[in-house]
Short mmCIF file of C-alpha atoms in Angstrom, two decimals:
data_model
loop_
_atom_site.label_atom_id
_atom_site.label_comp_id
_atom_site.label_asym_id
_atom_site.label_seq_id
_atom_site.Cartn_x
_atom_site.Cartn_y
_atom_site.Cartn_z
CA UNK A 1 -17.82 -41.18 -12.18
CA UNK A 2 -16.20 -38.59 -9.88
CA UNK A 3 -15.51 -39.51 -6.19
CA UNK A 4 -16.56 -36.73 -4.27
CA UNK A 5 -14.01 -34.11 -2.07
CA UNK A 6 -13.58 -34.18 1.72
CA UNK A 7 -14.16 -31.42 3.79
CA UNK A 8 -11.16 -30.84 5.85
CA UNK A 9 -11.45 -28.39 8.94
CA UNK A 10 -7.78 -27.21 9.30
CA UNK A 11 -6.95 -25.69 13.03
CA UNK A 12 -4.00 -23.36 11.63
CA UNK A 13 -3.88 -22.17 15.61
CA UNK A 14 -4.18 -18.86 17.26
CA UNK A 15 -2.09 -16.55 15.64
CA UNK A 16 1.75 -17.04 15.55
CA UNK A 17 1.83 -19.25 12.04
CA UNK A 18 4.62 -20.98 13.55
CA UNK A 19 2.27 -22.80 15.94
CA UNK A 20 0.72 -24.53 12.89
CA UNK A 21 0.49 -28.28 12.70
CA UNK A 22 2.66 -30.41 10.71
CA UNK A 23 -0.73 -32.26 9.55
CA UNK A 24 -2.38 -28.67 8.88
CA UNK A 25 0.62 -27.68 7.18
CA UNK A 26 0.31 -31.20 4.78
CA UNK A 27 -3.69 -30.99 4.52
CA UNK A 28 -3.32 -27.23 3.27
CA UNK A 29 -0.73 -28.33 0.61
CA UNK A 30 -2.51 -31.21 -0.25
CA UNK A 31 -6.07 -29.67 -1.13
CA UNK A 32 -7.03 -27.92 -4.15
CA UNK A 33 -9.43 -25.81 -2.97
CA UNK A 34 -8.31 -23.46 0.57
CA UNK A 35 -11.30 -21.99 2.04
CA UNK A 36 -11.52 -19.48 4.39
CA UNK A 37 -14.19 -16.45 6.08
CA UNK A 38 -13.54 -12.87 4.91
CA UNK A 39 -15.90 -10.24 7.22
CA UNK A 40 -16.70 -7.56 5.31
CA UNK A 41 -14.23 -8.29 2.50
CA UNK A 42 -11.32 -8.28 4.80
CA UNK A 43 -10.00 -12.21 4.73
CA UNK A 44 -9.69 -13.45 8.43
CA UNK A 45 -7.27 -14.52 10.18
CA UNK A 46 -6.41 -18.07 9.19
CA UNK A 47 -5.46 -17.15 6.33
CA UNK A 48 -3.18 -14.73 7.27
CA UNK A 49 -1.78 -17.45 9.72
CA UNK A 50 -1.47 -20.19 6.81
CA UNK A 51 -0.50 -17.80 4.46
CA UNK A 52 3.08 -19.58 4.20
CA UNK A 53 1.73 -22.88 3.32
CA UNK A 54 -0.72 -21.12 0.31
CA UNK A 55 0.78 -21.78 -3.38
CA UNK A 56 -0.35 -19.76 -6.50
CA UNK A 57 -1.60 -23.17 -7.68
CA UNK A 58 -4.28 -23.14 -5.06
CA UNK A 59 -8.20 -22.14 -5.40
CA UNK A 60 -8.81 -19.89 -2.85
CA UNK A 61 -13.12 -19.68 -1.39
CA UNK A 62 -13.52 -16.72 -0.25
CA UNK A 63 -16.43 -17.02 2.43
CA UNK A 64 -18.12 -13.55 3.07
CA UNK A 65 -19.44 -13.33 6.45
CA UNK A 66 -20.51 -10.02 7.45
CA UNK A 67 -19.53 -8.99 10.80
CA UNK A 68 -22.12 -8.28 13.58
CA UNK A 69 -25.01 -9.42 11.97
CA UNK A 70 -28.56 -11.14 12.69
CA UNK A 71 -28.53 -15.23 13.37
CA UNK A 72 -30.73 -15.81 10.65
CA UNK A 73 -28.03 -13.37 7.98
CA UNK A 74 -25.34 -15.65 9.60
CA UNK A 75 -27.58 -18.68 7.99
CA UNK A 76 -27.83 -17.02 5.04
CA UNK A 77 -24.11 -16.94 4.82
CA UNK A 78 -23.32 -20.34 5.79
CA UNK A 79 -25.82 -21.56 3.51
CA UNK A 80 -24.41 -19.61 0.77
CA UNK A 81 -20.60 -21.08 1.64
CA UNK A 82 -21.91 -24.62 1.83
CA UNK A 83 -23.14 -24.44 -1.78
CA UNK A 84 -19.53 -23.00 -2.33
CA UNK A 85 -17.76 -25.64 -1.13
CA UNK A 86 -20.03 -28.08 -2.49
CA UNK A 87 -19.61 -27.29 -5.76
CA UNK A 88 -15.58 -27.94 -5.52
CA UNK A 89 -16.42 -31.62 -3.19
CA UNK A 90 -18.92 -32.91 -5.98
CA UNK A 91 -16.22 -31.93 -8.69
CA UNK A 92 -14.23 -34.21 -6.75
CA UNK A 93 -12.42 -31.59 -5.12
CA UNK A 94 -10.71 -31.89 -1.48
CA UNK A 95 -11.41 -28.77 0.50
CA UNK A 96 -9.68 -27.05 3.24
CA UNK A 97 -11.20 -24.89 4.94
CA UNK A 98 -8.64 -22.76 7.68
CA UNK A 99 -9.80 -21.77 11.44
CA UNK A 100 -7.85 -19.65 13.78
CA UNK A 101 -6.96 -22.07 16.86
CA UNK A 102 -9.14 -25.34 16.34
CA UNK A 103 -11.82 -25.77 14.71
CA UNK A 104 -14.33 -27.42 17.02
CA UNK A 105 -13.89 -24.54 19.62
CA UNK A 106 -15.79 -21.65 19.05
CA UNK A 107 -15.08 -22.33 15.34
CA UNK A 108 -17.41 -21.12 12.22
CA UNK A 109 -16.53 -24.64 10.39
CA UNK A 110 -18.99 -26.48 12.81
CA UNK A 111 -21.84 -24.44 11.43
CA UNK A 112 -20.70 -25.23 7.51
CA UNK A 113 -20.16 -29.08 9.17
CA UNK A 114 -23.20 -29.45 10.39
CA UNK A 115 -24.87 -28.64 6.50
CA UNK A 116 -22.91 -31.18 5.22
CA UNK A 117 -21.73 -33.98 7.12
CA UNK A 118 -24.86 -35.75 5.60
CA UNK A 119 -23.74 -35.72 2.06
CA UNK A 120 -19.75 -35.49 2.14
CA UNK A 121 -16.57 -36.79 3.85
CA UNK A 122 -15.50 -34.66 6.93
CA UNK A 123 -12.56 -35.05 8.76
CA UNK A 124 -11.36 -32.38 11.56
CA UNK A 125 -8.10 -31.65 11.96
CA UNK A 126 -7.11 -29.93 15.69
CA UNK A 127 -5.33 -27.09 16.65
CA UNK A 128 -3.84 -25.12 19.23
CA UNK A 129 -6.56 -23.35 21.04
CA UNK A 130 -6.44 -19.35 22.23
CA UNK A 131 -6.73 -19.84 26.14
CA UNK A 132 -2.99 -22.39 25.83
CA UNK A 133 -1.27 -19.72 23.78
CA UNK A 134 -2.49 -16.91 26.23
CA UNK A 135 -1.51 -19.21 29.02
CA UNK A 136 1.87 -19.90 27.32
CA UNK A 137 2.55 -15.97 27.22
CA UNK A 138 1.18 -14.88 30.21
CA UNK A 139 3.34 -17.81 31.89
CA UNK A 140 0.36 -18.71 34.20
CA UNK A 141 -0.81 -22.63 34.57
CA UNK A 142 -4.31 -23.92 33.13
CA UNK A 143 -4.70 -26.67 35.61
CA UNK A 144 -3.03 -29.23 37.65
CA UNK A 145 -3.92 -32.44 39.54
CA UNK A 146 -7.84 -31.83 39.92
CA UNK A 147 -8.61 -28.17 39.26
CA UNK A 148 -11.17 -27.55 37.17
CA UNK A 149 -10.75 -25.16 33.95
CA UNK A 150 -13.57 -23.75 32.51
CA UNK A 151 -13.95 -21.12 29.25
CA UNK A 152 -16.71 -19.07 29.99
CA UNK A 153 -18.18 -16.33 27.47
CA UNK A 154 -17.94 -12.55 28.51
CA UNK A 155 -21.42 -12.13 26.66
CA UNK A 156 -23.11 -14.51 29.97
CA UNK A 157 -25.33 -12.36 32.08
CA UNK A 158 -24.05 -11.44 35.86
CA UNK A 159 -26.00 -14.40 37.33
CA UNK A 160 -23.93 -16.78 35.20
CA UNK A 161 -21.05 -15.57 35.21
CA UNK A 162 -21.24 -15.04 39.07
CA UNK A 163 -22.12 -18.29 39.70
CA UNK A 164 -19.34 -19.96 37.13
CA UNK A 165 -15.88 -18.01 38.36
CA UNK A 166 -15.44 -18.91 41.79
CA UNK A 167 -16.39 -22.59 40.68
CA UNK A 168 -13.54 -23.22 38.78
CA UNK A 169 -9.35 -23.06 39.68
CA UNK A 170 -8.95 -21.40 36.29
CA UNK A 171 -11.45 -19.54 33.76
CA UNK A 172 -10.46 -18.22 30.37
CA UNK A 173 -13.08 -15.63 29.38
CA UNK A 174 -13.47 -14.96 25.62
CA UNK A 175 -15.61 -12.25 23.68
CA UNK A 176 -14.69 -9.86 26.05
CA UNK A 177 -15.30 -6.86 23.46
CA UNK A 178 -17.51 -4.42 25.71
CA UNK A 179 -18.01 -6.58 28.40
CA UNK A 180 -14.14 -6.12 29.48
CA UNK A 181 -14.83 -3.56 32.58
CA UNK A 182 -18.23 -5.67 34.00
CA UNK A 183 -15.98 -8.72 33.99
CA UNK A 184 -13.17 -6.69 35.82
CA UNK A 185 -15.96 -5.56 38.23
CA UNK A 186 -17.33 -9.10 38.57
CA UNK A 187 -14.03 -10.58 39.26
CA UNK A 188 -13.12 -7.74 41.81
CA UNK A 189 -16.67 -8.65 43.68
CA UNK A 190 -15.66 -12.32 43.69
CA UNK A 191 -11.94 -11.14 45.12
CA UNK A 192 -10.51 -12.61 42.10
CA UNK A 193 -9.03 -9.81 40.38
CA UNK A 194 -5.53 -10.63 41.81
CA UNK A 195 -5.62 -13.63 39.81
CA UNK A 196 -6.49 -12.42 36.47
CA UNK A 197 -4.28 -11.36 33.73
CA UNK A 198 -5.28 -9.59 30.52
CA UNK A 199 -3.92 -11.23 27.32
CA UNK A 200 -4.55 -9.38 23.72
CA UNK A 201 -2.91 -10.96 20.73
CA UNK A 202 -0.85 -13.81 22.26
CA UNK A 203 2.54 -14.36 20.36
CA UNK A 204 1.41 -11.72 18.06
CA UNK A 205 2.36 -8.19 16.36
CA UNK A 206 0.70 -5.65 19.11
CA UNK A 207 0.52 -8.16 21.81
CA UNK A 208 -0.11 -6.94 25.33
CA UNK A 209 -0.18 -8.38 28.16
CA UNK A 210 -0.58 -7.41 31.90
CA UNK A 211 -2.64 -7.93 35.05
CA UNK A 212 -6.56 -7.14 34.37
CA UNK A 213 -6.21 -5.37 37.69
CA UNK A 214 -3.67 -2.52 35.61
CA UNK A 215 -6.20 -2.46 32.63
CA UNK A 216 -8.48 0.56 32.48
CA UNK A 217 -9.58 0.04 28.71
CA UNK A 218 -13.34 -0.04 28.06
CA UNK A 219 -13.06 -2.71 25.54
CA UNK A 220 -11.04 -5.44 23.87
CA UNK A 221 -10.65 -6.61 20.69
CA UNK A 222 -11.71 -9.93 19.33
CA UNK A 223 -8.19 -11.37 20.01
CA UNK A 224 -7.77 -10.89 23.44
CA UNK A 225 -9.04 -13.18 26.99
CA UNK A 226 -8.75 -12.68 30.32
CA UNK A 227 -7.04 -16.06 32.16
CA UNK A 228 -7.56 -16.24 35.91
CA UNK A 229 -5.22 -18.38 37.08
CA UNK A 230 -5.67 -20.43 40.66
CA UNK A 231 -4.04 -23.67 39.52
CA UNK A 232 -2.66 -26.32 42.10
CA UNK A 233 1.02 -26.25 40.97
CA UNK A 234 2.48 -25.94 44.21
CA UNK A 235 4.82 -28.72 45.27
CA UNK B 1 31.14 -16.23 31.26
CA UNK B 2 28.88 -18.24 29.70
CA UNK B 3 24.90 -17.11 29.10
CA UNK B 4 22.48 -19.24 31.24
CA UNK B 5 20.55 -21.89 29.15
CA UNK B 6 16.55 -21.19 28.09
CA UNK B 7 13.90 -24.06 29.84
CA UNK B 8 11.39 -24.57 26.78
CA UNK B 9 8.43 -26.38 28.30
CA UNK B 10 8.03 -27.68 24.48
CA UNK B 11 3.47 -29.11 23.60
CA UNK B 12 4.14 -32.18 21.32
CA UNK B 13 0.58 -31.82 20.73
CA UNK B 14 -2.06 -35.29 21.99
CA UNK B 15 -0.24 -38.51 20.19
CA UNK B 16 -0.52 -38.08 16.72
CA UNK B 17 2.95 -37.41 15.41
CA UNK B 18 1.95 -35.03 12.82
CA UNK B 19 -0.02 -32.90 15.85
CA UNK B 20 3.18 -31.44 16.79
CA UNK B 21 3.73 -27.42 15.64
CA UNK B 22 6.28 -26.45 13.49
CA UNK B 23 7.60 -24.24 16.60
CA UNK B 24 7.89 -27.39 18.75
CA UNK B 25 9.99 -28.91 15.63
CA UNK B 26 12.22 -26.33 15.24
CA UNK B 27 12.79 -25.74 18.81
CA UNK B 28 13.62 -29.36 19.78
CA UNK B 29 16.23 -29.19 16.54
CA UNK B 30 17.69 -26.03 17.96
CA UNK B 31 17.96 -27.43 21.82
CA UNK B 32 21.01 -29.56 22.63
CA UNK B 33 19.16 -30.91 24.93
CA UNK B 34 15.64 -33.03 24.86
CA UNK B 35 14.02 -33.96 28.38
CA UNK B 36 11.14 -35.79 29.43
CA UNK B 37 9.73 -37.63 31.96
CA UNK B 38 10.26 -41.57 32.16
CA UNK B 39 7.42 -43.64 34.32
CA UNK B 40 8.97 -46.47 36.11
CA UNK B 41 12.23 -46.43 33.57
CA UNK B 42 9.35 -46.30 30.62
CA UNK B 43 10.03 -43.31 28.65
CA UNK B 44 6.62 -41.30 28.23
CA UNK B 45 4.77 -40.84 25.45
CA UNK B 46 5.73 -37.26 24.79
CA UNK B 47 9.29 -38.98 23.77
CA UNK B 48 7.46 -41.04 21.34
CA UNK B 49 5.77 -38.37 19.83
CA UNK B 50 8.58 -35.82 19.24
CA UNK B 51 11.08 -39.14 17.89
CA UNK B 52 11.01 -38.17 14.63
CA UNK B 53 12.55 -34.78 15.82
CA UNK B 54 15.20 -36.27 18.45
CA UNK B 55 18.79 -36.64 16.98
CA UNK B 56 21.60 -38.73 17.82
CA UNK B 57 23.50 -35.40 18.01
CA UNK B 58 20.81 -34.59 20.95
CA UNK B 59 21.93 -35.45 24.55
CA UNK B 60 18.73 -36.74 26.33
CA UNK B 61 17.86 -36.17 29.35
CA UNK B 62 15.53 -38.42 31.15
CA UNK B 63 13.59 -37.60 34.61
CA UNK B 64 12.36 -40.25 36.37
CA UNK B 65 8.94 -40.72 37.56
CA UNK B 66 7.74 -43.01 39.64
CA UNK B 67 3.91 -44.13 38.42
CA UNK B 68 1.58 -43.85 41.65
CA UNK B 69 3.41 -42.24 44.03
CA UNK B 70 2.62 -40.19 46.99
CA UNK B 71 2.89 -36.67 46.47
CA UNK B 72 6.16 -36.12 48.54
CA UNK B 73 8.03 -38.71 46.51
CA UNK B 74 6.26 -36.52 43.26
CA UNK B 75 8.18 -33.42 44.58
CA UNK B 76 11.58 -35.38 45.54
CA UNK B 77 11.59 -36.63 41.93
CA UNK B 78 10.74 -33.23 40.24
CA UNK B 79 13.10 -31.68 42.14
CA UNK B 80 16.20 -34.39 41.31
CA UNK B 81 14.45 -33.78 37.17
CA UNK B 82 15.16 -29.86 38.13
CA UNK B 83 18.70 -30.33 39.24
CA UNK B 84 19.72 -32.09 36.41
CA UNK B 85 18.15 -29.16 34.28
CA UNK B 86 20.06 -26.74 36.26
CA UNK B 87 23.07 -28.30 35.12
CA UNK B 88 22.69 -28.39 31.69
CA UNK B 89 21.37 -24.70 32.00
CA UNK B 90 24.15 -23.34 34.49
CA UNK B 91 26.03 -24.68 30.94
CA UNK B 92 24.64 -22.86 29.13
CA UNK B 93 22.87 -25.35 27.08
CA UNK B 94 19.15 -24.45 26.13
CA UNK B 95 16.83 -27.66 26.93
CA UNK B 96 13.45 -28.47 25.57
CA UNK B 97 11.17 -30.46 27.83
CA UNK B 98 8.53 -32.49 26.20
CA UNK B 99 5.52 -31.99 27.21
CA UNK B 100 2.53 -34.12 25.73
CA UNK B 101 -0.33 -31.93 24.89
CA UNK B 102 0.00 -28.42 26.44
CA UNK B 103 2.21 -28.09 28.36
CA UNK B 104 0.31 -26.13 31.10
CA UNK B 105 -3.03 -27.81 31.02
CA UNK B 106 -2.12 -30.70 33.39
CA UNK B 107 1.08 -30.80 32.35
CA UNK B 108 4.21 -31.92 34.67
CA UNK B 109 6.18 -29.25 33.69
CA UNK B 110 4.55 -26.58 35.28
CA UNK B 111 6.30 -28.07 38.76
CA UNK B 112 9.61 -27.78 36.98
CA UNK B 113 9.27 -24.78 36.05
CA UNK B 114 7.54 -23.53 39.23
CA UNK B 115 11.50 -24.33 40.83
CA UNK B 116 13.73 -22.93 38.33
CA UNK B 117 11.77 -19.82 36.98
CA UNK B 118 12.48 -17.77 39.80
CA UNK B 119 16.72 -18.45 38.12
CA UNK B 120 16.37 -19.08 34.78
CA UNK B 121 14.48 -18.07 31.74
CA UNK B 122 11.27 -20.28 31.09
CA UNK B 123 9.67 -20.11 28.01
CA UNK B 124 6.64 -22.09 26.83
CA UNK B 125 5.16 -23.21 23.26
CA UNK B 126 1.90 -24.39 23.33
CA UNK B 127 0.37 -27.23 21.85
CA UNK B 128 -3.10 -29.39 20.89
CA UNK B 129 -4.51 -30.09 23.81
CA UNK B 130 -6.06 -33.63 24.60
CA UNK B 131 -9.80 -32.54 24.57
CA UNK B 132 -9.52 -30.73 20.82
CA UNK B 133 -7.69 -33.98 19.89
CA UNK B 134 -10.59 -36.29 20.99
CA UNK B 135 -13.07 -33.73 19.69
CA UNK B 136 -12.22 -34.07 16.21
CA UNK B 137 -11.71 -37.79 16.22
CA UNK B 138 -15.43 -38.22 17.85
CA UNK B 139 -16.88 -35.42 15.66
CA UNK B 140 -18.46 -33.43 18.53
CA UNK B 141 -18.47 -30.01 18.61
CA UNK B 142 -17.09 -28.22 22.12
CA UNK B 143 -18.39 -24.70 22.17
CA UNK B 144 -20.01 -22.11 20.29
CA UNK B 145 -21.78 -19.10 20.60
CA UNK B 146 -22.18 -18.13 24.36
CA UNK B 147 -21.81 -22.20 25.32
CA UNK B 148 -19.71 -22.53 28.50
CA UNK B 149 -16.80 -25.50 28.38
CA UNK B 150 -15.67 -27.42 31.43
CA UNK B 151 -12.78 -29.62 31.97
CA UNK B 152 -13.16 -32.20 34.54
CA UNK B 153 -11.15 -34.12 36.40
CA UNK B 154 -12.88 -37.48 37.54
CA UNK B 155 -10.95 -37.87 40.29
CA UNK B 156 -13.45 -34.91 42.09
CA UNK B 157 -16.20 -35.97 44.42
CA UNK B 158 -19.48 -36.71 43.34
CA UNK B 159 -20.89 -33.77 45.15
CA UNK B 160 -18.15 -31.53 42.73
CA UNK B 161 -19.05 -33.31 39.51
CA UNK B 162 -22.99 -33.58 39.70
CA UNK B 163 -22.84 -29.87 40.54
CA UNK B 164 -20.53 -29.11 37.40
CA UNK B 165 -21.80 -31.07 34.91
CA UNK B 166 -25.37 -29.69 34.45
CA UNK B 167 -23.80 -26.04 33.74
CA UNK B 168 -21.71 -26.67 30.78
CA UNK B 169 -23.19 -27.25 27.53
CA UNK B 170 -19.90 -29.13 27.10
CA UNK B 171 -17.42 -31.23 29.41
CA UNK B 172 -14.47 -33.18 28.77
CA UNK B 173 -13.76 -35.35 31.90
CA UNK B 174 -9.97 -36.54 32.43
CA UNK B 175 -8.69 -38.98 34.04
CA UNK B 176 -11.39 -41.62 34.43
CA UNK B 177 -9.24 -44.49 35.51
CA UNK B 178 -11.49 -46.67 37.52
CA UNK B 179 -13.75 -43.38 38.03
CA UNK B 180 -15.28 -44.77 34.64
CA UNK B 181 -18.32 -46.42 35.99
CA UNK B 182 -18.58 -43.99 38.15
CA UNK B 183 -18.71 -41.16 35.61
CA UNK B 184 -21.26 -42.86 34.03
CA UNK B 185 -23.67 -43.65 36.32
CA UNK B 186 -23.49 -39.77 37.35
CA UNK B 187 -23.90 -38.59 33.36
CA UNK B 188 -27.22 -40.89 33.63
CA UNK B 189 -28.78 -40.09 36.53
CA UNK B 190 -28.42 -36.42 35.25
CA UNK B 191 -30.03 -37.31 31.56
CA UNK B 192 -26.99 -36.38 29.64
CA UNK B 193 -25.51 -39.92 29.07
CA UNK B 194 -26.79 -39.94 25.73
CA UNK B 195 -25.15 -36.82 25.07
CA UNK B 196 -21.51 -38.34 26.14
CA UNK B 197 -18.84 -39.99 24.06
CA UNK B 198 -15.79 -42.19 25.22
CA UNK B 199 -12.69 -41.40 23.53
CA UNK B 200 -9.93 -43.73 23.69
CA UNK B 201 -5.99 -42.74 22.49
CA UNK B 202 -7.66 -40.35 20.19
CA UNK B 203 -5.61 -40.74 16.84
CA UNK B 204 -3.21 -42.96 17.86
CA UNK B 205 -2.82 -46.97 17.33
CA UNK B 206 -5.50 -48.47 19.28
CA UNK B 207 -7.92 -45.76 18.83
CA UNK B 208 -11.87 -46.29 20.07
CA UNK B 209 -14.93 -43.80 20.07
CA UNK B 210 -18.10 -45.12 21.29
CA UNK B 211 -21.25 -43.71 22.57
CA UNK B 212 -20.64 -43.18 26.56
CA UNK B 213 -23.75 -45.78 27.04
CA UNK B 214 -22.46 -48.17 24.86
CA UNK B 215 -19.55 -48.84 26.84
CA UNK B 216 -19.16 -51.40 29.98
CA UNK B 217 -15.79 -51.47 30.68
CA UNK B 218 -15.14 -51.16 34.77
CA UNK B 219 -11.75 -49.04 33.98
CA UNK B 220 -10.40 -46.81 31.51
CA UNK B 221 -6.55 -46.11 30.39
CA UNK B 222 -4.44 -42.87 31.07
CA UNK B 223 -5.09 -41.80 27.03
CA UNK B 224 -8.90 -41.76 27.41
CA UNK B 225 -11.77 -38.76 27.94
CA UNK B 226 -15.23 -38.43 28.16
CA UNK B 227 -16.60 -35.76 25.85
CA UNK B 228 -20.25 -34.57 27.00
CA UNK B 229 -21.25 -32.35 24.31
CA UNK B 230 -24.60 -30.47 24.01
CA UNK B 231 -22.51 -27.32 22.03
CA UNK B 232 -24.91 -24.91 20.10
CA UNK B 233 -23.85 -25.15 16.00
CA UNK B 234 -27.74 -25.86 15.23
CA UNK B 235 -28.52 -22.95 12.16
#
């Protein structure tokens, strides 16, 4: 009889593969089977960032996810990596499957997690997340002493959005894509453009980064956030 | 002439030893000197963490901290920490400050380097934040899709927190100290106790998870969070 695998989520972090775990960097070379998302047949990120810690020896799961498509295709897709990775944890099989930054924050592995925590092992393992390495470059502070932080979605309607910046010391806002010039409009309303910095590609080839105030792009790429910054560091 | 030293506000990542990046690791080899912050003549736990990194070769600097102290006496002791950094600096010795988690989500080096960026060259490497850490010890997901993510500290009001905590599908609430029952009692009378998980020195010795409701303790340690998590991963 064949113990089954464990699914491992592996944070590999947000982009400079130096800012890999030590425990990320063991899981990876300790499980057969590496899995990671490819949209549109162009492997993601995380693999890219653990590409150092990949041996010939390993199996590598290529996950197709198409990019920009319907909920219900998403499903389809998940579904259709489960049974992947299934296959390799009832052979026995540890898998690892990689995620830009961590894996319970805004990661894909919680929707291939939630089809099989049932039936196998899984064990999370975190990583650095996007809004500390944008922090880290832009050289602005998170929080302090009893500011609040909050990571709000550019995709949020006005209302939300409205309601959510001036709540908060400091926001990280994600997904920007298209949305980039309403949140630079929003913030301005809100007299919290001052406060905002644009960040694309932390610690990365082609990263930029300068006050949102300066930026007259019309959108952003998936790798970029916008941190406004009010923490209490003063003293 | 010799160059001015580099301040590396260095993330050794929540407690787990193997959480720490292989940037932090190399960086704290390459410094000739390691600081961090001792509580009443206690070294912290970011000293702990980072041991296996720490040489004998290393000189150690250690900035005392008085637990408890009035917020004056804070800045009197940050700013003795930031003239013994100066010296080492004015050396021309690089130092790497420990900083458990990230270092600039609540982290005490941001008022360190708030005094000496202004002179010297600051650089940060982030880590794994505390609420990722507990996260994926508890096995709750934070955010996904357009979900908004809050990080509170308990110490606010009840007025602050009962108007926060409805809006995010997810919170992570810090420093609960005696705030505990407190947070509790609020989480309830809003209907999302049951949604809430207490994590205590997430992967560390001594670890504890337990549903929120479960748990009647009247205080909780530094090394604890609530994680309220109503995050959408359903399909």
């Amino acid at each position: 009889m064949t113990q089954t695998g464990t699914l491992h989520g592996v944070g590999v972090g947000p982009g400079d593969p130096e800012l890999i775990t030590l425990k990320a960097s063991r899981l990876i070379a300790s499980c057969p089977v590496v899995a990671f998302l490819s949209a549109d047949g162009k492997p993601g990120l995380a693999r890219a960032i653990a590409a150092a810690h990949i041996a010939p020896t390993h199996l590598e799961l290529v996950i197709d996810m198409p990019m920009r498509v319907s909920r219900d295709d998403g499903a389809a897709a998940y579904d259709k990596g489960a049974a992947a990775i299934v296959a390799h944890l009832k052979a026995g099989r540890d898998v690892a499957f990689l995620c830009e930054g961590d894996p319970l924050f805004f990661g894909s592995f919680m929707y291939l997690a939630e089809r099989l925590r049932a039936f196998f092992p899984v064990e999370v393992t975190p990583g650095v997340a996007s809004p500390m390495a944008a922090a880290a470059r832009a050289g602005v502070p998170l929080c302090a002493r009893d500011d609040v932080f909050t990571v709000l979605p550019a995709t949020l309607p006005d209302a939300d959005l409205m309601r959510h910046l001036p709540q908060a010391q400091s926001v990280a806002i994600l997904k920007l894509g298209r949305h980039l010039p309403r949140i630079r409009r929003l913030l301005a309303r809100l007299g919290l453009l001052d406060f905002a910095t644009y960040v694309e590609r932390a610690g990365m080839v082609g990263e930029r980064i300068l006050p949102l105030a300066d930026l007259d792009d019309a959108q952003a790429p998936y790798f970029s956030m916008v941190i406004m910054s009010r923490a209490s560091v003063a003293a």
